[in-house]
Structure formats: structure tokens, C-alpha cells
Coordinates of C-alpha atoms and ligand atoms in Angstrom, one line a residue:
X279 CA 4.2 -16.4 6.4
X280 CA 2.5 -18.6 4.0
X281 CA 3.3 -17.1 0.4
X282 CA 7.1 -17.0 1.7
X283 CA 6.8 -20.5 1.5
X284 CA 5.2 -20.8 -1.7
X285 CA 7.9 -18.2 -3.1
X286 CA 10.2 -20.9 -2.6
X287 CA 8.4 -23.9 -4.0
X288 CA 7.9 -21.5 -7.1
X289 CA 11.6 -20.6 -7.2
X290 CA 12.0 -25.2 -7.1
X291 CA 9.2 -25.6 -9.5
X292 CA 11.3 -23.6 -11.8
X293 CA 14.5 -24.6 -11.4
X294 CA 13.1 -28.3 -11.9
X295 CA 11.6 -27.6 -15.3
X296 CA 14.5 -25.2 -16.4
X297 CA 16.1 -26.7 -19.7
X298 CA 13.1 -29.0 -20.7
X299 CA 10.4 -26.4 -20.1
X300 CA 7.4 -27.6 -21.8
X301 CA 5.9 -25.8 -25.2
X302 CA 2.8 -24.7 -22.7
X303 CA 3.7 -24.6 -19.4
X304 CA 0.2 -24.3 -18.1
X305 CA 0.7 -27.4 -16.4
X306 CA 2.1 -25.9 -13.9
X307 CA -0.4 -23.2 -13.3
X308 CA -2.5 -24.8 -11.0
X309 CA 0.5 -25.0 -8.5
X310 CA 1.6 -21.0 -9.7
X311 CA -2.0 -19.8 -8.7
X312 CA -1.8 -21.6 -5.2
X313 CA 1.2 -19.1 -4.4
X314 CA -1.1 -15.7 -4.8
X315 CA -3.9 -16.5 -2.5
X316 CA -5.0 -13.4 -0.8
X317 CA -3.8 -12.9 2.7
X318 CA -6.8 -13.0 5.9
X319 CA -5.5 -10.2 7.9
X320 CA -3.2 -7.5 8.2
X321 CA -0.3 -8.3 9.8
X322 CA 1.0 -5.8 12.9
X323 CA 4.2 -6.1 14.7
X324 CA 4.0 -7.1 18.1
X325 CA 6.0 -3.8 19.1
X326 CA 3.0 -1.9 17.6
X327 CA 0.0 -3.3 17.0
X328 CA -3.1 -1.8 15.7
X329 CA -5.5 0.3 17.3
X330 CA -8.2 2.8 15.6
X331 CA -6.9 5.8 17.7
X332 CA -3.2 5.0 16.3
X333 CA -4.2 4.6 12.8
X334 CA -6.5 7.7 12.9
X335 CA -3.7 10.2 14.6
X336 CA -1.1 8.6 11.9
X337 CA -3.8 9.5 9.1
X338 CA -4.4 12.8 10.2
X339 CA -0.2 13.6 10.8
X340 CA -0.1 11.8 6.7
X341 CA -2.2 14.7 5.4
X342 CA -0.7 17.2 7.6
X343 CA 2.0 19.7 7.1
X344 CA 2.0 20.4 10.4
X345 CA 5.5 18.2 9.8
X346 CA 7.1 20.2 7.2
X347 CA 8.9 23.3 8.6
X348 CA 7.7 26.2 5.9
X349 CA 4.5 23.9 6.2
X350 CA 4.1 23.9 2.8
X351 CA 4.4 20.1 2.6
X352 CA 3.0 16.6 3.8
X353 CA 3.8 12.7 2.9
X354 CA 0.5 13.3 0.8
X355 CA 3.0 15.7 -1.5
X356 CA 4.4 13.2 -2.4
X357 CA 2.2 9.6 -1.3
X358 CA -0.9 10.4 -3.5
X359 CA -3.9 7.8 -3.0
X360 CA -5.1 8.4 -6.5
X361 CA -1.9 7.9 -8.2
X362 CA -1.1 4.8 -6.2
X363 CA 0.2 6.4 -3.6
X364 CA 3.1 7.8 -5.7
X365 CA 4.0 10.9 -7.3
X366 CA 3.4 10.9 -11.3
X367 CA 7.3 12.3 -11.4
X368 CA 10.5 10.8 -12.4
X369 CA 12.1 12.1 -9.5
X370 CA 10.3 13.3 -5.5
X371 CA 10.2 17.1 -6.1
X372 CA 13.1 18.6 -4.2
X373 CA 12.1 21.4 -1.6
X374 CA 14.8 23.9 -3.6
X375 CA 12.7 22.5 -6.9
X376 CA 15.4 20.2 -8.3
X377 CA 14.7 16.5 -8.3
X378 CA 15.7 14.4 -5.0
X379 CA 17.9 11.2 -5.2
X380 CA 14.9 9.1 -6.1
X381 CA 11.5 8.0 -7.5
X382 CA 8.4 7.8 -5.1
X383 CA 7.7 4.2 -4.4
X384 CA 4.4 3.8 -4.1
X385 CA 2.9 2.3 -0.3
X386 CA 1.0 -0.3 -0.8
X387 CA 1.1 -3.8 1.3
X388 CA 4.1 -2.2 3.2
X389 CA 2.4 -4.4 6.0
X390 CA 4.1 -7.7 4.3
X391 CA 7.5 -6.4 4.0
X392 CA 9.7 -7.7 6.6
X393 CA 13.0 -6.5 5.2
X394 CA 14.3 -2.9 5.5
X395 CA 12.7 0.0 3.6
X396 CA 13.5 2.2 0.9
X397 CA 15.3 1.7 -2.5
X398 CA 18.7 1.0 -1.0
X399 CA 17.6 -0.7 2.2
X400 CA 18.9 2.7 4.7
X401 CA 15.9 2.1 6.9
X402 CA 15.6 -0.7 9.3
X403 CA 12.0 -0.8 9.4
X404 CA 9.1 1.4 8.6
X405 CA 8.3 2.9 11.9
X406 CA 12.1 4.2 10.8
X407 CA 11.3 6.0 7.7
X408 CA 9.5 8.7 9.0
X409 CA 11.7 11.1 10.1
X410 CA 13.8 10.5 6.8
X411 CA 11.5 12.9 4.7
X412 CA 10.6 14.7 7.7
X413 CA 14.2 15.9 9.0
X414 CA 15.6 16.0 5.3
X415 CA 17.1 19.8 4.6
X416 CA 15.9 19.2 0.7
X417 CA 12.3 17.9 1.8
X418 CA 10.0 18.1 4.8
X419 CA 12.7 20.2 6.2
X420 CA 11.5 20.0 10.3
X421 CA 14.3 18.3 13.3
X422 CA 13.0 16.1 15.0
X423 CA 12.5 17.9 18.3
X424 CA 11.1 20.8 16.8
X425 CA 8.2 18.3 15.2
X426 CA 7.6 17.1 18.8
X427 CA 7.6 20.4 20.0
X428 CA 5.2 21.8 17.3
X429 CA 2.7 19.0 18.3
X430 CA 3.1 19.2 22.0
X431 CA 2.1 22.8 21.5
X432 CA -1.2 22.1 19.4
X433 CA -4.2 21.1 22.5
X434 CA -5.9 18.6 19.6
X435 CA -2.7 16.7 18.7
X436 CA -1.7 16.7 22.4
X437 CA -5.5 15.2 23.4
X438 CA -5.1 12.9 19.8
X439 CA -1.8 11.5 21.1
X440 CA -2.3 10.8 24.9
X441 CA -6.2 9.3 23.4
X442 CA -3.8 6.9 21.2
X443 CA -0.8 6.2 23.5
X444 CA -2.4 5.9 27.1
X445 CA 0.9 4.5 28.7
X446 CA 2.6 7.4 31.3
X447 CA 5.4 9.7 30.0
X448 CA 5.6 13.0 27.8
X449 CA 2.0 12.5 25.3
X450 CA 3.8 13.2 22.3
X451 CA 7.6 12.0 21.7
X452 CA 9.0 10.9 18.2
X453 CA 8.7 7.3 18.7
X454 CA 5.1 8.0 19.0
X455 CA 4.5 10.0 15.3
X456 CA 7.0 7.1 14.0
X457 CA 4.5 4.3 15.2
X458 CA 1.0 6.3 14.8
X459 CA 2.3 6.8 11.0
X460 CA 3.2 3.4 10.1
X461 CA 0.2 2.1 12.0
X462 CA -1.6 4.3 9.4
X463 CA 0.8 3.0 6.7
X464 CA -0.6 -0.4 7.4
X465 CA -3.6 0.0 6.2
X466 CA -2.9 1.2 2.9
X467 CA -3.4 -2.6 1.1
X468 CA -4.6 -2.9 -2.7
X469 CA -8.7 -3.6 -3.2
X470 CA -8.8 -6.6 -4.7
X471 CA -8.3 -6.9 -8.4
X472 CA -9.6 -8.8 -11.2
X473 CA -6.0 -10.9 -10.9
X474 CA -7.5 -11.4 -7.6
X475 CA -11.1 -13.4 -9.1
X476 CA -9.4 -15.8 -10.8
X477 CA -6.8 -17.2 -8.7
X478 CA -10.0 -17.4 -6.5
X479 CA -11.7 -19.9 -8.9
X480 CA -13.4 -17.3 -11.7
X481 CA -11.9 -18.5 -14.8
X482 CA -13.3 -15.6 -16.6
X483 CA -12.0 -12.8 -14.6
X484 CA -9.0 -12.6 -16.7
X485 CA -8.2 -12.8 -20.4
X486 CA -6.8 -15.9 -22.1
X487 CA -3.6 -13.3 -23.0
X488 CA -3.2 -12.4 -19.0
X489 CA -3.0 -16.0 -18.3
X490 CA -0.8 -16.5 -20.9
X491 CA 1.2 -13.7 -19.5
X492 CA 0.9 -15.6 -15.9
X493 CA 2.3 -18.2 -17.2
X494 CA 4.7 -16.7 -18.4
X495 CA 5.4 -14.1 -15.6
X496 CA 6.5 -17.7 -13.1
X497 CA 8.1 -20.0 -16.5
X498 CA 10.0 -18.6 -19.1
X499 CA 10.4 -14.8 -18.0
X500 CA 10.9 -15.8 -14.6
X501 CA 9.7 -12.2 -13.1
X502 CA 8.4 -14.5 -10.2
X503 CA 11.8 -15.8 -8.6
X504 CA 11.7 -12.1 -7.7
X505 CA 8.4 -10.6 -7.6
X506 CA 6.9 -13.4 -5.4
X507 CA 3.8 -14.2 -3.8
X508 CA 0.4 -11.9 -3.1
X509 CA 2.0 -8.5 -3.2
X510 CA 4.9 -9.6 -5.6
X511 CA 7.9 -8.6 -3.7
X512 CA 10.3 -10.7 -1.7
X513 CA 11.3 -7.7 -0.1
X514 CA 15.2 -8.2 -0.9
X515 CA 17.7 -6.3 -3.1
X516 CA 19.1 -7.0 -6.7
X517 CA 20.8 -5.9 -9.7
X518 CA 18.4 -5.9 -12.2
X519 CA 20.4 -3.9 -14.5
X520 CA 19.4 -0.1 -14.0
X521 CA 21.6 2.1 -12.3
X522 CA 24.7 3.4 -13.5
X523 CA 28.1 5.3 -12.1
X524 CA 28.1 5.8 -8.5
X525 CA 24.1 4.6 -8.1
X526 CA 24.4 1.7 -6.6
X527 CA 21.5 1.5 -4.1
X528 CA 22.4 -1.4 -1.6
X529 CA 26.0 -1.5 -2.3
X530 CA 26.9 2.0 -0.4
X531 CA 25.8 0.5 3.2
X532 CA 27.4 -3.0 2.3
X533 CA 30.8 -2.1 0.4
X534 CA 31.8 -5.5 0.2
X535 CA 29.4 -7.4 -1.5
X536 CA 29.1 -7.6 -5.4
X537 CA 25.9 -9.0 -5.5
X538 CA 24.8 -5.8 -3.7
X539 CA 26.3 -3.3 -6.0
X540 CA 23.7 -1.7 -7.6
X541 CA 21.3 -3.7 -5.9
X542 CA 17.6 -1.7 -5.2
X543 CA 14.8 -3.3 -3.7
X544 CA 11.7 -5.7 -5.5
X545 CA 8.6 -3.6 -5.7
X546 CA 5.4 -5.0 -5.8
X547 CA 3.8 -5.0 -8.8
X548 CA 0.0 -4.2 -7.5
X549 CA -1.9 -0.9 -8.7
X550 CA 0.8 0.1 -11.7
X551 CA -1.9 2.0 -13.4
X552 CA -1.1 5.1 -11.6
X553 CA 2.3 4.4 -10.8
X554 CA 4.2 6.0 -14.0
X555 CA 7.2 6.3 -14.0
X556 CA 9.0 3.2 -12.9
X557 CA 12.3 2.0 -11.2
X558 CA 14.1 3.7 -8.3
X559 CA 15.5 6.7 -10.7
X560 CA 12.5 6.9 -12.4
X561 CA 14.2 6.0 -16.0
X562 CA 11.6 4.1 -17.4
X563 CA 8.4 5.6 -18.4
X564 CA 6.0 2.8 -19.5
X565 CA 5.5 -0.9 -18.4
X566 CA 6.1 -1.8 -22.3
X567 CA 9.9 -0.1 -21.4
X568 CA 10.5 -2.5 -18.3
X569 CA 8.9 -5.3 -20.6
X570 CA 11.5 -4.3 -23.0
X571 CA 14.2 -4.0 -20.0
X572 CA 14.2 -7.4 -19.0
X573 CA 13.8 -8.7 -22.4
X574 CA 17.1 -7.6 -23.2
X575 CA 17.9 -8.6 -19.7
X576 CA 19.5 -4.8 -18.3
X577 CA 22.9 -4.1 -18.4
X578 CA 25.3 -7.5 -17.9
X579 CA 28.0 -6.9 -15.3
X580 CA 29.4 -9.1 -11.9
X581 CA 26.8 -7.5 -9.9
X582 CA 23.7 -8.7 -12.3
X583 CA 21.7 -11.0 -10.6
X584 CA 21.9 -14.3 -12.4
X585 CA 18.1 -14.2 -12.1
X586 CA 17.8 -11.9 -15.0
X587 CA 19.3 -13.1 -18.5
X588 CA 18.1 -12.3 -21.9
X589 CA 14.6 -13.5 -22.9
X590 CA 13.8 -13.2 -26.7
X591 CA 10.0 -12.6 -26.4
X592 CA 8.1 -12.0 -29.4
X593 CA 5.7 -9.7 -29.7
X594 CA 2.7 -11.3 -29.1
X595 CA 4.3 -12.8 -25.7
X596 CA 5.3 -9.1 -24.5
X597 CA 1.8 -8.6 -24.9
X598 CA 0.8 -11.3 -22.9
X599 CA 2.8 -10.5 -20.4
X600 CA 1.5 -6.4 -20.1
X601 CA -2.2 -8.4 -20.4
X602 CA -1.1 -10.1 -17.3
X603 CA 0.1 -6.5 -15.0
X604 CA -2.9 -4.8 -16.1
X605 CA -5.0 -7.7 -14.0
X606 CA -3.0 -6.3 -10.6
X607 CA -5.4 -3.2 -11.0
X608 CA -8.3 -3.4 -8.8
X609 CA -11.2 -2.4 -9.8
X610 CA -11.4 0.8 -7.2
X611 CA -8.6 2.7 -5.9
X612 CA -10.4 3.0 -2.4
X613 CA -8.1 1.1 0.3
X614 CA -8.9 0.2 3.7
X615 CA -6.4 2.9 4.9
X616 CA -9.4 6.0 3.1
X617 CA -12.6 4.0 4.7
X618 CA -13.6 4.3 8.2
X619 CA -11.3 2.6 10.4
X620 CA -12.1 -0.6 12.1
X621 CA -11.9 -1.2 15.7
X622 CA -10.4 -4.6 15.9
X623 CA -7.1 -5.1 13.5
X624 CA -8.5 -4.9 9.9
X625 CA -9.2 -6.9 7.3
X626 CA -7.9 -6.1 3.7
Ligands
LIG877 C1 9.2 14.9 -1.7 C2 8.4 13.7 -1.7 C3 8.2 12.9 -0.5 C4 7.6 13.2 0.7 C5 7.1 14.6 1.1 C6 7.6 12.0 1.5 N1 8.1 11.0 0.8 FE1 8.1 9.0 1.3 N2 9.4 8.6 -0.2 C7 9.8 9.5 -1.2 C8 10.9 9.0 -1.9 C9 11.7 9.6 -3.0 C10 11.2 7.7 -1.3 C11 12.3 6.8 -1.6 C12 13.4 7.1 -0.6 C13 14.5 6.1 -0.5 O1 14.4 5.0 -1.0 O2 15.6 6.5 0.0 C14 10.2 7.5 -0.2 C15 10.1 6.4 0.5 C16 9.1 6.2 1.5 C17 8.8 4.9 2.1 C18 9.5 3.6 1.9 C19 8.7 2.7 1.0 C20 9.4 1.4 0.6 O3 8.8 0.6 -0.2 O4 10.5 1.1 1.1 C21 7.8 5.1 3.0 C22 7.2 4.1 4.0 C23 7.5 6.5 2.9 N3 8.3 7.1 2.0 C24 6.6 7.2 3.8 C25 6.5 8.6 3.9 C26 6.0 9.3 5.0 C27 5.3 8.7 6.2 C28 6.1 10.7 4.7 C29 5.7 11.8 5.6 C30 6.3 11.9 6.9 C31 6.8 10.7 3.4 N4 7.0 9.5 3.0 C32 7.0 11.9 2.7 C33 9.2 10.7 -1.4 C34 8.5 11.5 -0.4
LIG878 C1 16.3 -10.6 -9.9 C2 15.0 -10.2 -9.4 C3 14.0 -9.7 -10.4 C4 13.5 -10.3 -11.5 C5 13.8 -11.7 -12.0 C6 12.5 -9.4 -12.0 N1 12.4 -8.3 -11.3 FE1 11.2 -6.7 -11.7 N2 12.2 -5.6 -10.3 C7 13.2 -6.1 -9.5 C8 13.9 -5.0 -8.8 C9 15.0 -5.1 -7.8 C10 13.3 -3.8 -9.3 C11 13.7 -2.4 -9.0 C12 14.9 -2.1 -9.8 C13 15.4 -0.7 -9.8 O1 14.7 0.2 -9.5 O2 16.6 -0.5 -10.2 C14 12.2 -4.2 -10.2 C15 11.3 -3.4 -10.8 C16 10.3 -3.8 -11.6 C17 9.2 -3.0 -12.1 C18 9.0 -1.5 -11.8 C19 8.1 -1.3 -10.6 C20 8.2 0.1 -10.0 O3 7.4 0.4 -9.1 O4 9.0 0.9 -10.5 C21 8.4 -3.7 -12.8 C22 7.1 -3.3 -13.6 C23 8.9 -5.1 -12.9 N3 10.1 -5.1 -12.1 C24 8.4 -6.2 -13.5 C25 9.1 -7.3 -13.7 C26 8.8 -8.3 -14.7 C27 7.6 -8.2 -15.7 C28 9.7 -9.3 -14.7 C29 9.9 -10.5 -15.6 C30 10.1 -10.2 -17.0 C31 10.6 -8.9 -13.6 N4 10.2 -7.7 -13.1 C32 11.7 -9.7 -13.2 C33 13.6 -7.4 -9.3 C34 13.3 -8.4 -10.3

């Protein structure tokens, strides 16, 4: 995929420059911006491309807690459109009322991630996440063969799922509510934001501070060598320095590796408005707080990624840089994945 490739020519461009890193590195912009260009298409797997009747059944099983066993629950509980998808909470809401291992990640431009899902990386892909909230005691509370069972039972979701999945067998099966929901998870991509204008040519889209902030956000802070490309994620796992004690995200499913330990996953960095509070635990509750984070560059252990070092940003260039987020908020919080559904594979 094309801003792959420029993540990587970012990551050179950087390393080239590091040491005698101009006084204004907007020299270099013109080569940053060519690395955000919007993508033309949504991008499906070949094991389960799009259709409308997919998307639409996955939409309808999203907002319905049909799948929770008390049914007092649904991924909207917890995935909220207007607050990016997310939760407003520190920690997911536990079904018992205490707080669950982690913070809601918001879904947006899931579709781009090729790696595994979830803070720590447990789920291969995101047809796999479903039935992690769904079967969990604490949340959604509902095995997985009482979830097929329930829908089987219902003569709409029955009709919904043999309309959507017209190949022979049993209508509904849980590989089916795995691939309608992510089909439906697909769609949820960010509107276009102002951040959006200007790397399309409108040099007043943005503030002089925001570019500033851009600038800095791919030179001197070096935030891109992580957060990279359209949806600014690369989709991998690093120490940033956050968790503590025995939190240490990637590390659990690969023991052996340092780099790992206390490794979460990038998330993108689109729509942060509503998306308070931030990290995987939840520990930070403003965007000046993660400005402040890497500033002082996290905690310093083995595991840290030797991305992340102290920065020494004055004032004015912290500002700059929260100039710069504030231009990944579009300017409406409608997605494709809340407008009518397109027949053909969408368009963001
Ligand atoms: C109680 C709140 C809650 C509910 C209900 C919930 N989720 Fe989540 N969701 C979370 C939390 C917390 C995580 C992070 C889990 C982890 O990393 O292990 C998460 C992670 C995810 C991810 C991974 C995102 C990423 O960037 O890797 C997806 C996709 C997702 N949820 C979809 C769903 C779907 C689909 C449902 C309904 C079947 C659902 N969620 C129900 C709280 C919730
Ligand atoms: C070494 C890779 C790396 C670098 C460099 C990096 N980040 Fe991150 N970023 C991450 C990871 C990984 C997380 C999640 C960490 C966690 O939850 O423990 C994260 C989380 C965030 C979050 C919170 C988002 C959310 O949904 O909770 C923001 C905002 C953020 N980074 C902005 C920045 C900025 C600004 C810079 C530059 C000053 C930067 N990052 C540099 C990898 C990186």
C-alpha cells in the first residue's frame, strides 16, 4: 500500500537530516505532505469483501444487544459514533461495574490495519475480535453458540443472514456475525478534515502554528516514525513508556522479546476531539498530557523504543504541535459507516 511506502521514505528522510537538522525544517515539508494523501477506496480482504447486505446485517448486530446475554449491552456501549467511536472513560465499563483491563480504542480506518488488533496484539485479525467482547464473562457475557442459536431463532436475522451469505450451509454460523461485523467495521473511515485541505493543495486550510506543528510532528518530535501515513498508525507495537508492573501489552504473547515488553499498539491519531482519555489504560487525560509524555520522553527502560527520547519543546512549540492534532478533526463526525450504504465497495 502506497503510504507504507512513504512511511519508510519518512523514517530515511529523517534519519538523513538527524544531527544537522536545519533551524526550519520546512524544506522538507513538501516531501512530508506527499506521505498523507487520502487513500481512493476502501480496502476489503479478499476472504471477505464488501457487499451492502453484509455491511447492513453487521450494522444492525453493532447496535444490537441481541449479542449480550442479560441484553443489556451492544459494541455501541462501548463504540460510540459521537465520541469517536470510543467510550469517554478511562477504563471499558465492566459488566460487574468495575473497570475492564483497558481503554476503548476508538474504530476508525480499522480497514488499513494489516497487523493484529487490540492493544496487546491477542487478535489475529478483526473478523477475530468479535467474539472477544461478545463471549467475555465481565462484558457482552453470550458463548458463542448460544449467539448463533439466539439469531437462528429470530425469522428477520435468519432471512438478514441467508440475504447476505447466499452460499449453502446453516444461514447463520459465527464465522458469519464475525465477517458481517467487520464488513460493517470497514466502513467506519474519518470525514475528511481540514488536515485533509491542505495536504490537498489549500494553503489556508490550516494555521501557520499547525504547520509548524507538522513540521515538527515528522522532524524534531519525530511522532511520525511511528504514527505514519493517512491514518497515522503503522499498525505495530512499542514501548512508549506507559505501562507499569505486570502491564506489558505485547510482551505476554511474546515472552522473549524486550522490545515487546510493554509494547501496545500505534493508534491513529484521526478524530481525538471525542476521544478523551488517551493510551491503552486510559492514564492520560488531555492531548497537552501526551504532549507532555513524550516531551519528557516516558519512562526510560531496555524495552523503550529508541524511537522516543527526550525532546525539550518550549512552550510555544508544544503548542504548535496540539495546533497540528486539532487539524485531524473533520469537520463532521458523519462516516460512511452512518450514511446509506453503497452498492459497489465504498468510497471514503
Ligand atoms: C465494555 C465495552 C466494550 C464493548 C461492549 C465492546 N468493546 Fe470493542 N473494545 C473495548 C476495549 C476495552 C477494547 C480493547 C481490548 C483489547 O485491546 O484487548 C476493544 C477493542 C475493540 C477492537 C480492536 C480495535 C483495535 O484498534 O485494535 C474492535 C475492532 C472492537 N473492539 C470491536 C467491537 C465489537 C464489534 C463489539 C461488539 C461485538 C465490541 N467491540 C464491544 C471495549 C468494548
Ligand atoms: C515509538 C513509536 C511512537 C512514537 C515515536 C510516537 N508515538 Fe504516539 N503512540 C505510540 C503508541 C504505541 C501509543 C499507545 C501507547 C500506550 O497506550 O501505551 C501511542 C499513543 C499516542 C496517543 C494517544 C492516542 C490514543 O488513542 O490514546 C497520542 C495522542 C500520540 N501517541 C501522539 C504522539 C505524538 C504527538 C508523538 C510525537 C511527539 C508520538 N505520538 C510519538 C507510538 C509512538
Amino acid at each position: 500500500m502506497a503510504w507504507k511506502v512513504g512511511a519508510a521514505l519518512t523514517a530515511a528522510l529523517t534519519m538523513g537530516i538527524a544531527g544537522s537538522l536545519p533551524q526550519d525544517p520546512s524544506p522538507q515539508r513538501a516531501a512530508w505532505r506527499a506521505q498523507y494523501r487520502a487513500p481512493e477506496a476502501i480496502p476489503f480482504p479478499e476472504n471477505n469483501p464488501y457487499s451492502r447486505a453484509k455491511a447492513e446485517l453487521g450494522r444492525r448486530l453493532f447496535f444490537d444487544s441481541i449479542l449480550s446475554g442479560d441484553r443489556t449491552r451492544s459494541c455501541v456501549s462501548c463504540h460510540q459514533p459521537d465520541l469517536a467511536w470510543t467510550d469517554g472513560r478511562r477504563r471499558a465499563l465492566g459488566r460487574a461495574g468495575g473497570d475492564l483491563e483497558f481503554h476503548t480504542p476508538s474504530l476508525f480506518n480499522l480497514a488499513w490495519q494489516d497487523g493484529r488488533f487490540g492493544w496487546d496484539g491477542k487478535f489475529r485479525d478483526l473478523e477475530a475480535v468479535a467474539f472477544g467482547p461478545i463471549s467475555a464473562p465481565n462484558n457482552m457475557n453470550l458463548g458463542a453458540e448460544e449467539a448463533v442459536a439466539r439469531l437462528a431463532a429470530d425469522p428477520d436475522y435468519a432471512a438478514a443472514f441467508a440475504g447476505a451469505f447466499p452460499e449453502p450451509g446453516p444461514a447463520v454460523t459465527r464465522e458469519r456475525i464475525e465477517a458481517a461485523l467487520a464488513t460493517f467495521e470497514r466502513l467506519i473511515v474519518s470525514a475528511p478534515a481540514p488536515f485533509d485541505r491542505w495536504i490537498a493543495g489549500d494553503e489556508r486550510a490550516i494555521t501557520e502554528a499547525a504547520k509548524r506543528g507538522f513540521d515538527l510532528f515528522n522532524g524534531r518530535a519525530n511522532c511520525a516514525a511511528c504514527h505514519s501515513g493517512w491514518s497515522f498508525s503503522d499498525g505495530s507495537f512499542h514501548d512508549v513508556g506507559v505501562g507499569r508492573g505486570d502491564d506489558i501489552g505485547r510482551g505476554r504473547f511474546v515472552p522473549t522479546s524486550q522490545a515487546l515488553r510493554y509494547a501496545f499498539k500505534t493508534p491513529g491519531l484521526r478524530e481525538m476531539r471525542g476521544r478523551a482519555a488517551f493510551m491503552h489504560d486510559g492514564s492520560l487525560d488531555s492531548l497537552a498530557m501526551v504532549i507532555d509524555l513524550y516531551d519528557r520522553g516516558g519512562i526510560d527502560r531496555p524495552s523503550r523504543s529508541r524511537e522516543i527520547r527526550p525532546l525539550n519543546l518550549s512552550a510555544a512549540e508544544k503548542a504548535d504541535l496540539l495546533a497540528f492534532l486539532n487539524t485531524l478533526n473533520a469537520d463532521t463526525t458523519l462516516s460512511v459507516a452512518v450514511a446509506d450504504l453503497p452498492a459497489d465497495a465504498p468510497k471514503p
